[in-house]
């Protein structure tokens, strides 16, 4: 009952086209995360879903009903804003129940709902306070409570956690995940936080310049990016991109420590005989590690690298080397990181290597 | 250092004395009888204070051909000020709400065009307005004066409210829309409750402006509808028998009292109105 | 944020979409008719030979020629220059001085500020009436100073052709300088403390830091104050009316009084309209560059 279909939605402000034809099918109960660089149109898309902005063209279906022309109040959608947007003159209880009040729900029912929601979010003791008397985390909870009280068909979250400190953010993330499990309501959620995206999403939509670049599960997005933009956007530290020449036999050549190394990648067989001369090799830092004797296979290559800089991160150490005159990041264990420097042995796993067309950025498969 | 600070205090207090002097002179003069005024000087205290001048200024001084004091004109001013302030403030609040939160194509242009109204010298509309009032049958009426004050006050009231409401986050309106509130419900439940300060500022501003107006009053009022500023001017310039400076001063104080009281009670808002109306306007 | 326009479902929704425009409609109408329409009307009138009543017989620039040939308009204009210059300069000077002194962590600042500003709450007619008495030749300041022992002291500006305009300056400065002080004080309070500290660390003394650091920051306040004060000066009508009545003769007339006299007392509508248009252009000449620089500034910022 909460499925949402966004089909061919465009939005122009004056002469700038902010959404250029968005197509997303969101299943009932799905947790969809929108990511993308600042200004790519995420908030605009959320506003059109909510009905706060009219679409310029295209269609929005909610539970297979066309809601494109409905006003926000008739869509049964709730939204949580980055700024929380709590009504400053109303206390917490009234903030939560205001939507019900506007819909003519009787007082007793409203009180029951406030009770229920505030228990769920553990904010019972705050009900009489004004928003200005709450901490950031408490405001965040009230904002969620306001959305929950109405039991809408779809929740929209626009960067709901980005105003919280790191620790609270992790806590609230877990709580939102639990909440979603429990309610099973469709959620569309915008975030700039990679980990939030990976941990919360059923599927992720990566946007750029008003277009969806890729829509898929977190693993698909991470391991099988549709193009160089998606590959570079998701993951931290980001994927290594090394421009390479393709040899006759489909293997690719990199210059490491002054010597040319020929690497065979899963795409090599396919590349053989094709007229592709230059590609960009995409390899995630965790695919370059200290040697692990237990691993072996067709795509495992051992070599030595020179690392100029190491950056200990606690759980692992990022070491920075160079292939083909571009920086390459490796992810080493802390112990290996200690001794990393000139002439360090590493193991490269090419099984998940991606190749991209240098001009279009599209995947070469 | 210490001498420097003493100098600063001395200068500040000297200026305070200069600013207070006219008020002091007015009060003292209004409490003297005419004989004492001739003998003493501006600063001398009244030897036997008398309210004769106040009573006469209020009830029987001549303002032209009638001699009923300022009382009828004081009430004229109230009859003009109260509706004019309320109407222009209310319209300004709604205008400001729309211009800040419900922009549409051309609304910014409209606001700019309206702002200009804060600046035009009213001399340039005096003649046609007189014609319009005559055509509407409102010449020399209180209603006509209310209308004029409302029309030329809206630019300011709209400016005040618009500038106040633009600082309210748009998300608040969006949240309320999703909560199912309509245009007026959002105004009533979200905007009105936070508007007490700006209503205070606007009402005080409008009250001061309209109570103190002389130009519209002198041009558009008739013998029975003159506001107190016009009557005061007439009173001062009417000399039947000898000139009674004490009555003049009592009359001036009566005319100044309402705005002075408001200033003393709500000076903070008064100043805010001045700077908002001035700096932004 | 834009409104949710057009094509909504119910009638109520459609009405709702129109509400913002409906609400602004009366104001828009009043503005178009009573501001811009009336300005055009007055402008047109100034090209006609109207006297008692509007007469739509156009005579070109005749009224303007008559206006500028009129010695009384000459006096009014040069009075405006003298009055405007002195009023603005003195108000700025006093306002700035008081603001800087008040900004020195003064005890009783609130009370002192209240005293400086109260004249602004009083109408010009009251101000005029009060100063007319204070400056009264014979019983006013003259008598006061004579009572101190200076028996030959004379102070008769109010009835002096040459000096009457300066009495208007005095009263206007008394009324408005406190307001300028408030503007400057607000500006000073907005200046970042660390800037002054930085200047002091750089070795500036108190006056140097005011002159080189703070005053340049207050430049926008100067501009706003000048615009507002010139606006007050051009519109000044009630003060003259109450203080000197334009006299002696018409020695202390300002353009606003000229306009009123000719349009309403002398049934010279055409000349009155022409003088009003000149006043409008005067305001525009100050306002347009100001708004232009304001808008450019805000666009850049
Ligand atoms: N009302 C509007 N009028 C004109 N342009 C707008 C309007 N709203 C948004 N835009 C433009 O549309 C583009 C997308 O904005 P949007 O807020 O959707 O970005 P976003 O992806 O949410 O960015 P962020 O991650 O910074 O929140 C921006 O370039 C913005 O300037
Ligand atoms: Mg956004």
Tab-separated table of N, CA, C and O in Angstrom, chain A residues 47 50 52 72-73 77-79 81 83 85-90 94-95 98-103 146 150, chain B residues 105 168-182 185-186 188-195:
chain	number	residue	atom	x	y	z
A	47	UNK	N	10.853	17.127	-2.492
A	47	UNK	CA	9.752	18.101	-2.466
A	47	UNK	C	8.676	17.759	-3.483
A	47	UNK	O	7.488	17.956	-3.218
A	50	UNK	N	6.647	14.934	-2.129
A	50	UNK	CA	5.742	15.390	-1.075
A	50	UNK	C	4.630	16.272	-1.612
A	50	UNK	O	3.612	16.468	-0.961
A	52	UNK	N	5.254	19.451	-2.394
A	52	UNK	CA	5.598	20.823	-2.023
A	52	UNK	C	6.048	21.616	-3.238
A	52	UNK	O	6.042	22.835	-3.232
A	72	UNK	N	-0.186	18.542	-1.024
A	72	UNK	CA	0.611	17.775	-0.058
A	72	UNK	C	-0.256	17.107	1.009
A	72	UNK	O	0.010	15.966	1.387
A	73	UNK	N	-1.290	17.810	1.454
A	73	UNK	CA	-2.041	17.258	2.573
A	73	UNK	C	-2.832	16.016	2.177
A	73	UNK	O	-3.196	15.218	3.016
A	77	UNK	N	1.841	11.678	3.085
A	77	UNK	CA	3.286	11.527	3.134
A	77	UNK	C	3.800	12.404	4.261
A	77	UNK	O	3.304	13.515	4.457
A	78	UNK	N	4.741	11.898	5.047
A	78	UNK	CA	5.333	12.720	6.100
A	78	UNK	C	6.804	12.928	5.794
A	78	UNK	O	7.423	12.110	5.122
A	79	UNK	N	7.350	14.049	6.297
A	79	UNK	CA	8.720	14.383	5.958
A	79	UNK	C	9.465	14.835	7.211
A	79	UNK	O	8.907	15.541	8.051
A	81	UNK	N	12.836	16.964	8.236
A	81	UNK	CA	13.774	17.893	7.603
A	81	UNK	C	15.098	17.926	8.339
A	81	UNK	O	15.167	17.664	9.536
A	83	UNK	N	16.669	20.533	9.165
A	83	UNK	CA	16.585	21.547	10.220
A	83	UNK	C	15.512	21.209	11.243
A	83	UNK	O	15.236	21.997	12.118
A	85	UNK	N	12.576	21.676	11.559
A	85	UNK	CA	11.376	22.477	11.313
A	85	UNK	C	10.292	22.234	12.344
A	85	UNK	O	9.129	22.060	12.015
A	86	UNK	N	10.678	22.234	13.622
A	86	UNK	CA	9.669	22.118	14.678
A	86	UNK	C	8.981	23.461	14.850
A	86	UNK	O	9.621	24.501	14.733
A	87	UNK	N	7.685	23.429	15.141
A	87	UNK	CA	6.942	24.681	15.322
A	87	UNK	C	7.394	25.333	16.625
A	87	UNK	O	7.173	24.782	17.706
A	88	UNK	N	8.026	26.513	16.546
A	88	UNK	CA	8.719	27.043	17.720
A	88	UNK	C	7.809	27.405	18.881
A	88	UNK	O	8.236	27.355	20.030
A	89	UNK	N	6.557	27.773	18.593
A	89	UNK	CA	5.705	28.221	19.698
A	89	UNK	C	4.878	27.083	20.306
A	89	UNK	O	4.176	27.296	21.281
A	90	UNK	N	4.938	25.904	19.698
A	90	UNK	CA	4.137	24.808	20.241
A	90	UNK	C	5.031	23.893	21.070
A	90	UNK	O	6.209	23.723	20.767
A	94	UNK	N	2.143	19.150	21.170
A	94	UNK	CA	1.337	19.763	20.111
A	94	UNK	C	2.055	19.648	18.773
A	94	UNK	O	1.422	19.459	17.733
A	95	UNK	N	3.382	19.748	18.795
A	95	UNK	CA	4.131	19.536	17.563
A	95	UNK	C	3.801	18.173	16.964
A	95	UNK	O	3.596	18.049	15.760
A	98	UNK	N	-0.039	18.065	15.822
A	98	UNK	CA	-0.599	19.134	14.984
A	98	UNK	C	-1.197	18.590	13.677
A	98	UNK	O	-2.279	19.001	13.255
A	99	UNK	N	-0.489	17.639	13.067
A	99	UNK	CA	-0.993	17.062	11.818
A	99	UNK	C	-2.337	16.379	12.006
A	99	UNK	O	-3.220	16.465	11.144
A	100	UNK	N	-2.486	15.724	13.141
A	100	UNK	CA	-3.759	15.052	13.415
A	100	UNK	C	-4.848	16.083	13.660
A	100	UNK	O	-5.981	15.959	13.188
A	101	UNK	N	-4.467	17.148	14.384
A	101	UNK	CA	-5.420	18.217	14.674
A	101	UNK	C	-5.943	18.812	13.373
A	101	UNK	O	-7.140	19.006	13.195
A	102	UNK	N	-5.034	19.098	12.447
A	102	UNK	CA	-5.440	19.697	11.175
A	102	UNK	C	-6.330	18.757	10.372
A	102	UNK	O	-7.104	19.174	9.529
A	103	UNK	N	-6.197	17.483	10.628
A	103	UNK	CA	-7.023	16.519	9.905
A	103	UNK	C	-8.299	16.199	10.663
A	103	UNK	O	-9.018	15.269	10.294
A	146	UNK	N	6.782	13.577	15.041
A	146	UNK	CA	5.749	14.286	14.297
A	146	UNK	C	5.391	13.516	13.028
A	146	UNK	O	4.232	13.432	12.647
A	150	UNK	N	1.342	10.470	12.337
A	150	UNK	CA	0.293	10.439	11.318
A	150	UNK	C	0.172	9.086	10.656
A	150	UNK	O	-0.700	8.890	9.828
B	105	UNK	N	5.300	34.436	-9.393
B	105	UNK	CA	5.949	35.216	-10.431
B	105	UNK	C	5.504	36.671	-10.329
B	105	UNK	O	4.312	36.966	-10.351
B	168	UNK	N	11.774	33.443	8.851
B	168	UNK	CA	11.180	32.180	9.296
B	168	UNK	C	11.543	31.108	8.264
B	168	UNK	O	11.336	31.307	7.074
B	169	UNK	N	12.101	29.971	8.698
B	169	UNK	CA	12.552	28.970	7.711
B	169	UNK	C	11.402	28.438	6.844
B	169	UNK	O	10.307	28.187	7.344
B	170	UNK	N	11.697	28.268	5.569
B	170	UNK	CA	10.695	27.714	4.655
B	170	UNK	C	10.234	26.327	5.079
B	170	UNK	O	9.096	25.940	4.829
B	171	UNK	N	11.154	25.573	5.708
B	171	UNK	CA	10.800	24.200	6.100
B	171	UNK	C	9.588	24.172	7.030
B	171	UNK	O	8.829	23.217	7.026
B	172	UNK	N	9.453	25.254	7.812
B	172	UNK	CA	8.323	25.308	8.733
B	172	UNK	C	7.009	25.306	7.960
B	172	UNK	O	6.039	24.649	8.337
B	173	UNK	N	6.987	26.054	6.871
B	173	UNK	CA	5.787	26.094	6.040
B	173	UNK	C	5.576	24.729	5.385
B	173	UNK	O	4.454	24.211	5.346
B	174	UNK	N	6.658	24.148	4.907
B	174	UNK	CA	6.530	22.834	4.262
B	174	UNK	C	6.003	21.796	5.241
B	174	UNK	O	5.106	21.013	4.917
B	175	UNK	N	6.583	21.798	6.448
B	175	UNK	CA	6.141	20.830	7.456
B	175	UNK	C	4.658	21.008	7.742
B	175	UNK	O	3.909	20.025	7.819
B	176	UNK	N	4.230	22.250	7.862
B	176	UNK	CA	2.826	22.501	8.171
B	176	UNK	C	1.926	22.079	7.008
B	176	UNK	O	0.837	21.540	7.207
B	177	UNK	N	2.403	22.303	5.785
B	177	UNK	CA	1.613	21.872	4.628
B	177	UNK	C	1.431	20.360	4.652
B	177	UNK	O	0.341	19.844	4.398
B	178	UNK	N	2.508	19.645	4.937
B	178	UNK	CA	2.413	18.192	4.997
B	178	UNK	C	1.523	17.751	6.142
B	178	UNK	O	0.860	16.721	6.073
B	179	UNK	N	1.505	18.562	7.209
B	179	UNK	CA	0.626	18.248	8.326
B	179	UNK	C	-0.830	18.561	7.984
B	179	UNK	O	-1.708	18.372	8.807
B	180	UNK	N	-1.067	19.098	6.818
B	180	UNK	CA	-2.440	19.301	6.368
B	180	UNK	C	-2.992	20.685	6.632
B	180	UNK	O	-4.180	20.915	6.469
B	181	UNK	N	-2.135	21.615	7.053
B	181	UNK	CA	-2.639	22.955	7.331
B	181	UNK	C	-2.746	23.740	6.024
B	181	UNK	O	-1.897	23.603	5.154
B	182	UNK	N	-3.791	24.567	5.899
B	182	UNK	CA	-3.930	25.377	4.692
B	182	UNK	C	-3.341	26.769	4.927
B	182	UNK	O	-2.824	27.073	5.999
B	185	UNK	N	-4.542	28.492	8.031
B	185	UNK	CA	-4.170	27.755	9.240
B	185	UNK	C	-2.680	27.904	9.533
B	185	UNK	O	-2.276	28.021	10.686
B	186	UNK	N	-1.864	27.905	8.481
B	186	UNK	CA	-0.426	28.092	8.689
B	186	UNK	C	-0.171	29.478	9.277
B	186	UNK	O	0.604	29.648	10.210
B	188	UNK	N	-2.302	31.282	10.998
B	188	UNK	CA	-2.883	31.374	12.329
B	188	UNK	C	-2.087	30.575	13.358
B	188	UNK	O	-1.816	31.064	14.448
B	189	UNK	N	-1.668	29.359	13.019
B	189	UNK	CA	-1.034	28.504	14.028
B	189	UNK	C	0.479	28.636	14.083
B	189	UNK	O	1.079	28.404	15.117
B	190	UNK	N	1.098	28.945	12.954
B	190	UNK	CA	2.571	29.012	12.949
B	190	UNK	C	3.050	30.462	13.012
B	190	UNK	O	3.931	30.794	13.789
B	191	UNK	N	2.483	31.334	12.184
B	191	UNK	CA	3.044	32.684	12.069
B	191	UNK	C	2.517	33.651	13.131
B	191	UNK	O	3.287	34.399	13.709
B	192	UNK	N	1.222	33.638	13.383
B	192	UNK	CA	0.687	34.588	14.370
B	192	UNK	C	1.354	34.449	15.736
B	192	UNK	O	1.744	35.442	16.332
B	193	UNK	N	1.511	33.198	16.229
B	193	UNK	CA	2.087	33.092	17.578
B	193	UNK	C	3.511	33.642	17.690
B	193	UNK	O	3.926	34.028	18.775
B	194	UNK	N	4.265	33.676	16.598
B	194	UNK	CA	5.618	34.224	16.710
B	194	UNK	C	5.656	35.709	16.364
B	194	UNK	O	6.713	36.310	16.321
B	195	UNK	N	4.492	36.313	16.101
B	195	UNK	CA	4.473	37.669	15.552
B	195	UNK	C	4.261	38.769	16.585
B	195	UNK	O	4.139	39.931	16.215
